[in-house]
Short mmCIF file of C-alpha atoms in Angstrom, two decimals:
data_model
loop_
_atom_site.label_atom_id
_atom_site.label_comp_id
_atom_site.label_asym_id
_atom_site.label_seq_id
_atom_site.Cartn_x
_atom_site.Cartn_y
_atom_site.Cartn_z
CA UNK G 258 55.13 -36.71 -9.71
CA UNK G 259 51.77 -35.26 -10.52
CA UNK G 260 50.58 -36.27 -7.72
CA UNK G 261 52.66 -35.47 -5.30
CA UNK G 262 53.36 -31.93 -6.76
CA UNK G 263 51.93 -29.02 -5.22
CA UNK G 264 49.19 -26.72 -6.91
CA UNK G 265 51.67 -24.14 -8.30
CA UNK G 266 53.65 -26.81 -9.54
CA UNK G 267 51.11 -29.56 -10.92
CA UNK G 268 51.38 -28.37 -14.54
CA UNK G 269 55.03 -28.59 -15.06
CA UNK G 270 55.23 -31.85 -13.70
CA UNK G 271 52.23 -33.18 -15.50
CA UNK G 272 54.28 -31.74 -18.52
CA UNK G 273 57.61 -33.96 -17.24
CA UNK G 274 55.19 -36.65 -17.06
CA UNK G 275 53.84 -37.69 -20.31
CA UNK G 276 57.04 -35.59 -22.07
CA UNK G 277 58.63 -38.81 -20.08
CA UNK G 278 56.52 -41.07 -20.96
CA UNK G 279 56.40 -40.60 -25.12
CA UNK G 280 59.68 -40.49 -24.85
CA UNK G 281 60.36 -44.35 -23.37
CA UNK G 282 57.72 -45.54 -25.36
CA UNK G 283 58.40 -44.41 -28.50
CA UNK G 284 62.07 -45.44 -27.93
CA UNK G 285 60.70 -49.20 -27.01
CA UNK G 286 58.50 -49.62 -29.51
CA UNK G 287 60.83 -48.64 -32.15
CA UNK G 288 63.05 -51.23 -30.86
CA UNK G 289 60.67 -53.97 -30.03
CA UNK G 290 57.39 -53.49 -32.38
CA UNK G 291 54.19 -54.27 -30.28
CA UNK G 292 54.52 -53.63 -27.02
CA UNK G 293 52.31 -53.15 -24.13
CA UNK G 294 51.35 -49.36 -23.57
CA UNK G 295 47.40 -48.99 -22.93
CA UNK G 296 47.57 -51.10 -19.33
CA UNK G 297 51.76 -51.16 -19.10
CA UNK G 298 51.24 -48.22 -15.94
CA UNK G 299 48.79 -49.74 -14.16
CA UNK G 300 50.51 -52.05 -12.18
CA UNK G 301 47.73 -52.74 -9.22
CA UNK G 302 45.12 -53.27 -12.08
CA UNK G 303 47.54 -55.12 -14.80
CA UNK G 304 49.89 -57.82 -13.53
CA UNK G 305 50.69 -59.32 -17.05
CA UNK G 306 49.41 -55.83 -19.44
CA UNK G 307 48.58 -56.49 -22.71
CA UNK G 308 50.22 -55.71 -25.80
CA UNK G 309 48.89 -53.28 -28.01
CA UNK G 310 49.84 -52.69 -31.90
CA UNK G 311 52.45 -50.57 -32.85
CA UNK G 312 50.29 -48.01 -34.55
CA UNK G 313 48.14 -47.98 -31.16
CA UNK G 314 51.45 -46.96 -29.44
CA UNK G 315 52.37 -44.25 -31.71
CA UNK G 316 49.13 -42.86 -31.61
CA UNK G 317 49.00 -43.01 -27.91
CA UNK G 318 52.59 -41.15 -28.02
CA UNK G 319 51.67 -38.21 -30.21
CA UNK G 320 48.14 -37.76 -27.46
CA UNK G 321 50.87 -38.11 -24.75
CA UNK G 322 53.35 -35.62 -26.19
CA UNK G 323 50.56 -33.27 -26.95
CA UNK G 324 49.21 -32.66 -23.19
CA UNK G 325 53.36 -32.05 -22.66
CA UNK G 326 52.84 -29.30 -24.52
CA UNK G 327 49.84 -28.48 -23.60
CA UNK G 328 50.91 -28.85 -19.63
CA UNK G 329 53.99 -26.18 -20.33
CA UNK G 330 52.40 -24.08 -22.06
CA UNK G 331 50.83 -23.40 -18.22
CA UNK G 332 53.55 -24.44 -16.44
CA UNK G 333 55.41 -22.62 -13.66
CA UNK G 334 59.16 -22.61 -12.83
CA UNK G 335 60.48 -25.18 -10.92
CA UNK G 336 62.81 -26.53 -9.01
CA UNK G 337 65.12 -29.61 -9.04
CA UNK G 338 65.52 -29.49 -12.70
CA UNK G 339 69.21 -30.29 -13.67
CA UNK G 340 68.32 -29.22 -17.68
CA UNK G 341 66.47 -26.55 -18.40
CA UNK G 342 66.43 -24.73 -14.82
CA UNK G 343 62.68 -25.51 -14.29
CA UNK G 344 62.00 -23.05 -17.44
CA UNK G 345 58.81 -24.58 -18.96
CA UNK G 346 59.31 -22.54 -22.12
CA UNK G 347 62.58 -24.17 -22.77
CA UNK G 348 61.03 -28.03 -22.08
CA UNK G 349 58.03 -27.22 -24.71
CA UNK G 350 60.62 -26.34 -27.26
CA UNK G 351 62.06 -29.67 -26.52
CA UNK G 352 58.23 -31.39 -26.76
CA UNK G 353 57.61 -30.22 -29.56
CA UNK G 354 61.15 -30.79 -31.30
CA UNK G 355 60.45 -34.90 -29.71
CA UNK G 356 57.13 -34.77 -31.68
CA UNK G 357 58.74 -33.68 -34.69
CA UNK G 358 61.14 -36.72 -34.24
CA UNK G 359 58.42 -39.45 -33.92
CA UNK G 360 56.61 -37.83 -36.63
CA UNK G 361 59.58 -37.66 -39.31
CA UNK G 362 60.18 -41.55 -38.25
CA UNK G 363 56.86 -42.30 -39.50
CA UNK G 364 57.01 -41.21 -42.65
CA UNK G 365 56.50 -44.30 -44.26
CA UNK G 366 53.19 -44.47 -42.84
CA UNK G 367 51.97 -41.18 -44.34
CA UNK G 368 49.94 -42.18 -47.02
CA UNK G 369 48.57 -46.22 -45.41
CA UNK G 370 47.65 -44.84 -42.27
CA UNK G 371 46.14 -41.55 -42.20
CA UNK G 372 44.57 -41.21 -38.87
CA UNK G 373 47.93 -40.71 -37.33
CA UNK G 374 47.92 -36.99 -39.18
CA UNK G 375 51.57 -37.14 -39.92
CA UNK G 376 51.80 -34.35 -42.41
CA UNK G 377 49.33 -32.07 -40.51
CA UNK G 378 50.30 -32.73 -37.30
CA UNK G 379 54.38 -31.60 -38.30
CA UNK G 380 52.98 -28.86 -39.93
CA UNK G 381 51.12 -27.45 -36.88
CA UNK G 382 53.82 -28.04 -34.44
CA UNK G 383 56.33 -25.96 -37.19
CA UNK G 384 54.03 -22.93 -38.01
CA UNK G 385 53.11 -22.94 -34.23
CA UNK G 386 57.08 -21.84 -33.88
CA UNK G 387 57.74 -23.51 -30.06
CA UNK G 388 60.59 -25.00 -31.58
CA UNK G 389 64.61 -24.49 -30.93
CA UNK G 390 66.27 -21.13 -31.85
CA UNK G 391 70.14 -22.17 -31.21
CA UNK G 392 71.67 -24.41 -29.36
CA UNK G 393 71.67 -22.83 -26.12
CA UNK G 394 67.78 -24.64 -26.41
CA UNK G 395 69.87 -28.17 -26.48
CA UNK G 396 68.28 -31.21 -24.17
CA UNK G 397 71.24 -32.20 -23.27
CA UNK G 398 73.17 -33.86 -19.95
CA UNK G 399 76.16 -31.79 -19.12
CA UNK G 400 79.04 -33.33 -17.61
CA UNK G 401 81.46 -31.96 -14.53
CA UNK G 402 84.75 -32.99 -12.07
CA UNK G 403 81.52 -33.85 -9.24
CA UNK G 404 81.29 -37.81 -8.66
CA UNK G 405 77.95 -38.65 -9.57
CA UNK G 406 78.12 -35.86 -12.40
CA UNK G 407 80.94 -36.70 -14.46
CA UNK G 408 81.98 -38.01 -18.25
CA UNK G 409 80.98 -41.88 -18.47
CA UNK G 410 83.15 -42.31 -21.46
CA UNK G 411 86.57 -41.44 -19.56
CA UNK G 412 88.91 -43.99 -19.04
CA UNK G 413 88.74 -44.37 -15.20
CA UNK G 414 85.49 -46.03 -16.20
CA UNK G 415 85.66 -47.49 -19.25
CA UNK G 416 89.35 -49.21 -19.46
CA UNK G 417 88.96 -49.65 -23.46
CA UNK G 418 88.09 -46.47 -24.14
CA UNK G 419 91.62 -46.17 -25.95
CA UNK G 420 91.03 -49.19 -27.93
CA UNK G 421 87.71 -47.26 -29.82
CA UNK G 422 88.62 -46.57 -32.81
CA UNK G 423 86.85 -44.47 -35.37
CA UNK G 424 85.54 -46.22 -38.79
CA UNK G 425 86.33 -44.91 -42.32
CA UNK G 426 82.50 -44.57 -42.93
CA UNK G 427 82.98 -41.52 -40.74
CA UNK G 428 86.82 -41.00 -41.14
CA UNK G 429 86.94 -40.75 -44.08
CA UNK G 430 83.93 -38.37 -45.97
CA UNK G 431 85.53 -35.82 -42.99
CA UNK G 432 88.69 -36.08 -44.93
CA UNK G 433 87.66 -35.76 -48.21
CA UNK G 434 85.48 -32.86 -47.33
CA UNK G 435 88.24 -31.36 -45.05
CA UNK G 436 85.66 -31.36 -42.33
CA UNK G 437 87.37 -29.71 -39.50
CA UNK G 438 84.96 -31.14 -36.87
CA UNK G 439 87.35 -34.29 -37.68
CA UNK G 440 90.28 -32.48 -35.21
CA UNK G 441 87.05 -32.44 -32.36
CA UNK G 442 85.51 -35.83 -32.59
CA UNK G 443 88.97 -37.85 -32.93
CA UNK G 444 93.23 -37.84 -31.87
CA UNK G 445 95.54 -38.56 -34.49
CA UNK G 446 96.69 -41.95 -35.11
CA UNK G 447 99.53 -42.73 -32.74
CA UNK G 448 102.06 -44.44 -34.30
CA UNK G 449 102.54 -41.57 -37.14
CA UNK G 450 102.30 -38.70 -34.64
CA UNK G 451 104.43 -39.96 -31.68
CA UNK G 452 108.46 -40.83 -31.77
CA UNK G 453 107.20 -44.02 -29.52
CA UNK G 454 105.62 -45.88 -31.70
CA UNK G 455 106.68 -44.34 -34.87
CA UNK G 456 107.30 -47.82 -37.83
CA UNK G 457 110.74 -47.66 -38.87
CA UNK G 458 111.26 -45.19 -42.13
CA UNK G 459 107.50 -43.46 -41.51
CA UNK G 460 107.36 -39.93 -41.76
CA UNK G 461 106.16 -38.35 -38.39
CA UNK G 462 102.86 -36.00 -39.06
CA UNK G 463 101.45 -33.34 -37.42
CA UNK G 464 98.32 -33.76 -35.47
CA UNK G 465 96.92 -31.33 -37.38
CA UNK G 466 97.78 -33.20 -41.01
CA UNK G 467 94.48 -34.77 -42.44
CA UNK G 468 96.51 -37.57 -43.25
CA UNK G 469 97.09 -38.41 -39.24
CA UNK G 470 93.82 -40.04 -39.19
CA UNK G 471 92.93 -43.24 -40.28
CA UNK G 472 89.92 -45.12 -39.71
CA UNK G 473 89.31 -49.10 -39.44
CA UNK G 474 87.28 -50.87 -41.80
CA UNK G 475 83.87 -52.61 -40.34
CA UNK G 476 83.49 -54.91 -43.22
CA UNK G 477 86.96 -56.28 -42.96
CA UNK G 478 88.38 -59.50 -40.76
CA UNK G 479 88.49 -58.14 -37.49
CA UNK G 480 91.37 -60.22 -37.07
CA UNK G 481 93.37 -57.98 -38.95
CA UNK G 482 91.55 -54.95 -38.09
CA UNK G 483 92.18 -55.50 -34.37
CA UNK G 484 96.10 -55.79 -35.42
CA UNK G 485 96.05 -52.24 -35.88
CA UNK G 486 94.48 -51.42 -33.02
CA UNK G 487 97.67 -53.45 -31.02
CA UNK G 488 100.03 -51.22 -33.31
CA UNK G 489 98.18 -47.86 -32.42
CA UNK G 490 97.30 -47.52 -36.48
CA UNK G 491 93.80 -46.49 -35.63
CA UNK G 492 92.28 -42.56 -34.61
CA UNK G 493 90.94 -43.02 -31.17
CA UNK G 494 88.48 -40.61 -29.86
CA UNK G 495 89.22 -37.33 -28.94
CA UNK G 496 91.29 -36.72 -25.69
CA UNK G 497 88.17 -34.74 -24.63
CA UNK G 498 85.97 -37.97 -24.82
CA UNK G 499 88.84 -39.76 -22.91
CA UNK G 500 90.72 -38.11 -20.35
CA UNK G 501 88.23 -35.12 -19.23
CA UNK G 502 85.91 -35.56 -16.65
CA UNK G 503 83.91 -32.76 -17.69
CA UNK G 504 84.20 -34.23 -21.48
CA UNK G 505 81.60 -32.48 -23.49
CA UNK G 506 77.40 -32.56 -23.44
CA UNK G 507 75.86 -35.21 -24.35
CA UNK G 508 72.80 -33.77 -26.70
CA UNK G 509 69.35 -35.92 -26.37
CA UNK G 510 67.58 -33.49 -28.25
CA UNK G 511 69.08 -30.62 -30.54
CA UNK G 512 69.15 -28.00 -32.60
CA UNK G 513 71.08 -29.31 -35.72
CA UNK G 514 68.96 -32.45 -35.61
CA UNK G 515 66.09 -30.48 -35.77
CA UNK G 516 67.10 -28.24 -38.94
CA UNK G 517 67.41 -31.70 -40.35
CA UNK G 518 64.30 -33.14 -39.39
CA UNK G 519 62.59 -29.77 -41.16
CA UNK G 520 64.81 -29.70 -43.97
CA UNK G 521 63.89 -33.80 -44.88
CA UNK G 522 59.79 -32.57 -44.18
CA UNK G 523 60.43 -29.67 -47.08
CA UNK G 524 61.97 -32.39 -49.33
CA UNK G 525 58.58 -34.47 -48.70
CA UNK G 526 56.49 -32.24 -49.35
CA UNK G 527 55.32 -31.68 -45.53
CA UNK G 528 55.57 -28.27 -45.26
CA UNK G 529 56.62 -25.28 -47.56
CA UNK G 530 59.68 -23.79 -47.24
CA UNK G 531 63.92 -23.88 -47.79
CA UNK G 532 64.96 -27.32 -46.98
CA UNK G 533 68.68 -26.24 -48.36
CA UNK G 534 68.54 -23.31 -46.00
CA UNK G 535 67.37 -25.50 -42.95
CA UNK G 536 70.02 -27.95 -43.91
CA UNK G 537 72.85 -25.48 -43.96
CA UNK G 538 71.76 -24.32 -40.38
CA UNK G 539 72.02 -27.72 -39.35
CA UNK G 540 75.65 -27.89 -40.41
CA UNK G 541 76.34 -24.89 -39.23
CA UNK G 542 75.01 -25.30 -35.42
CA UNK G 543 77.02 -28.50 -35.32
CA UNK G 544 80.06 -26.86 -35.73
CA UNK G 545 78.98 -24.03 -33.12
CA UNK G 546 78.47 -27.22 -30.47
CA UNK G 547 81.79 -28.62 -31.50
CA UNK G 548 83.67 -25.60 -31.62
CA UNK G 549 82.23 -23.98 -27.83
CA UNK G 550 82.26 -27.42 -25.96
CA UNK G 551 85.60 -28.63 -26.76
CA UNK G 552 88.36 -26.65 -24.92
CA UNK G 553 91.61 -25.64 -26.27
CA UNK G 554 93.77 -28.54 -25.26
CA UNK G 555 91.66 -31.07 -26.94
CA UNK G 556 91.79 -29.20 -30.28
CA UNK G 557 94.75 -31.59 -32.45
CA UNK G 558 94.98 -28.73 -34.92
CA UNK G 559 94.82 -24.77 -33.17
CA UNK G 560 95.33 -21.55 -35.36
CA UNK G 561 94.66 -23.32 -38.47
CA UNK G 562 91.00 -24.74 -37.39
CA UNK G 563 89.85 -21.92 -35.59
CA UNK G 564 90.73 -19.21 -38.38
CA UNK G 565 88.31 -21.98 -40.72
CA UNK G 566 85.81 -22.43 -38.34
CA UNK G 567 84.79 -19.23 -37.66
CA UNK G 568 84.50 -18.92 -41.67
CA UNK G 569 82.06 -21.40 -41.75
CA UNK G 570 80.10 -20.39 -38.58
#
């Protein structure tokens, strides 16, 4: 890309570049440890690269993720961008919220390994405020009725997708916290809210009852787990997730994670300020995404959620 760019354009797709490439190898060397990174580009030069040490790798990520933001800081609009619209200002707020990720996942290497800066680093990139504002600053992939563009998760292409079924390590803290985001990330449990499949002397609930939901237990035989499935006793996802081609964005990089991320840096002593504040905000923009991404037909509980949601947001 950088080379091929013109002069105008060089910067921003420098910026693309190594945003790119901290991203794919900080994913893989989460997953895999030692990997190779110093040679792994140089494929004329390097036909078997060499591996270099984790820490190498992360090091090598935070210089790579740095010239990103560096590179937008100069960058022009572009063109061909299906995210942010070629707006360079928008893909340094999303640099520097990835650096604030790789940084908060090394936090147990703060205190044996201080050339990687952790704690000053994060607190440069926060007080240097090129972070998200809302989450209309989301890095996300957004889904339409175009072939090529639409939902992966609907069931034209996967043919399970009605056998998911939600887990009570999720099901259940929603209920117990009457979490209304529980109405947008699942459907009720068919065989207490439809006449079909209704058991014989069961109550039929509302989709909007808290008690229509029931999640599966991971820990338990999956034999008799999966039985529940084959009876419909289990909350699948949300008809939105299922049926819509235009489903609902899928976030890579956001807002609410990135209250988070600052909130846990307060707790550690990072950086100064409100983590309880931060953490709140974090809630809160989740149930903004939820509650302006799903559409109305999808919602499994209507005047009831909305009045409570807009309390809460």
């Amino acid at each position: 890309m950088m080379e091929s760019a013109s002069e105008e354009d060089k910067d921003a797709y420098s910026g693309l570049f190594y945003f790119m490439k901290g991203w794919n190898f900080w994913r893989c060397t989460m997953s895999m440890g030692d990997i190779p990174y110093s040679q792994a580009l140089d494929i004329d030069e390097y036909r078997y690269p060499a591996y270099d040490s984790q820490k190498d790798v992360f090091m090598g990520v935070l210089s790579d993720l740095e010239k990103a933001d560096e590179y937008f800081a100069t960058a022009n609009t572009f063109e061909g961008d299906p995210f942010y619209k070629g707006d360079p200002v928008k893909w340094r707020k999303a640099t520097n919220v990835l650096r604030l990720k790789v940084l908060i996942s090394l936090s147990k290497r703060v205190d044996d390994t201080p050339e990687l800066n952790i704690k000053e680093t994060f607190a440069k990139i926060v007080a240097a405020g090129n972070l998200f504002e809302s989450n209309d600053d989301n890095l996300q992939a957004v889904y339409s009725d175009k072939q090529g563009q639409q939902n992966p998760f609907h069931n034209s292409f996967v043919k399970s997708i009605n056998e998911y079924a939600g887990s009570t390590l999720l099901i259940d803290p929603l209920k117990k916290f009457e979490d209304y985001r529980l109405f947008y990330y699942f459907s009720p449990v068919q065989a207490l809210t439809d006449k079909l499949y209704l058991p014989e002397g069961q109550q039929l609930l509302e989709p909007g009852d808290w008690n229509a939901y029931q999640g599966l237990d991971v820990a338990a035989v999956f034999g008799e787990e999966s039985k529940k499935i084959a009876n419909k006793m289990h909350s699948r996802p949300n008809g939105v997730y299922r049926l819509s081609y235009a489903g609902v964005p899928y976030i890579r990089l956001g807002y609410a994670d990135m209250n988070f991320t600052i909130a846990e840096a307060i707790e550690r002593g990072w950086i100064t300020g409100d983590a309880r504040k931060y953490y709140e905000e974090g809630i809160r923009a989740s149930f903004r995404f939820v509650a302006s991404t799903v559409p109305a037909e999808y919602r499994n509980e209507r005047e009831r959620l909305q009045k409570n949601i807009s309390k809460i947001i």
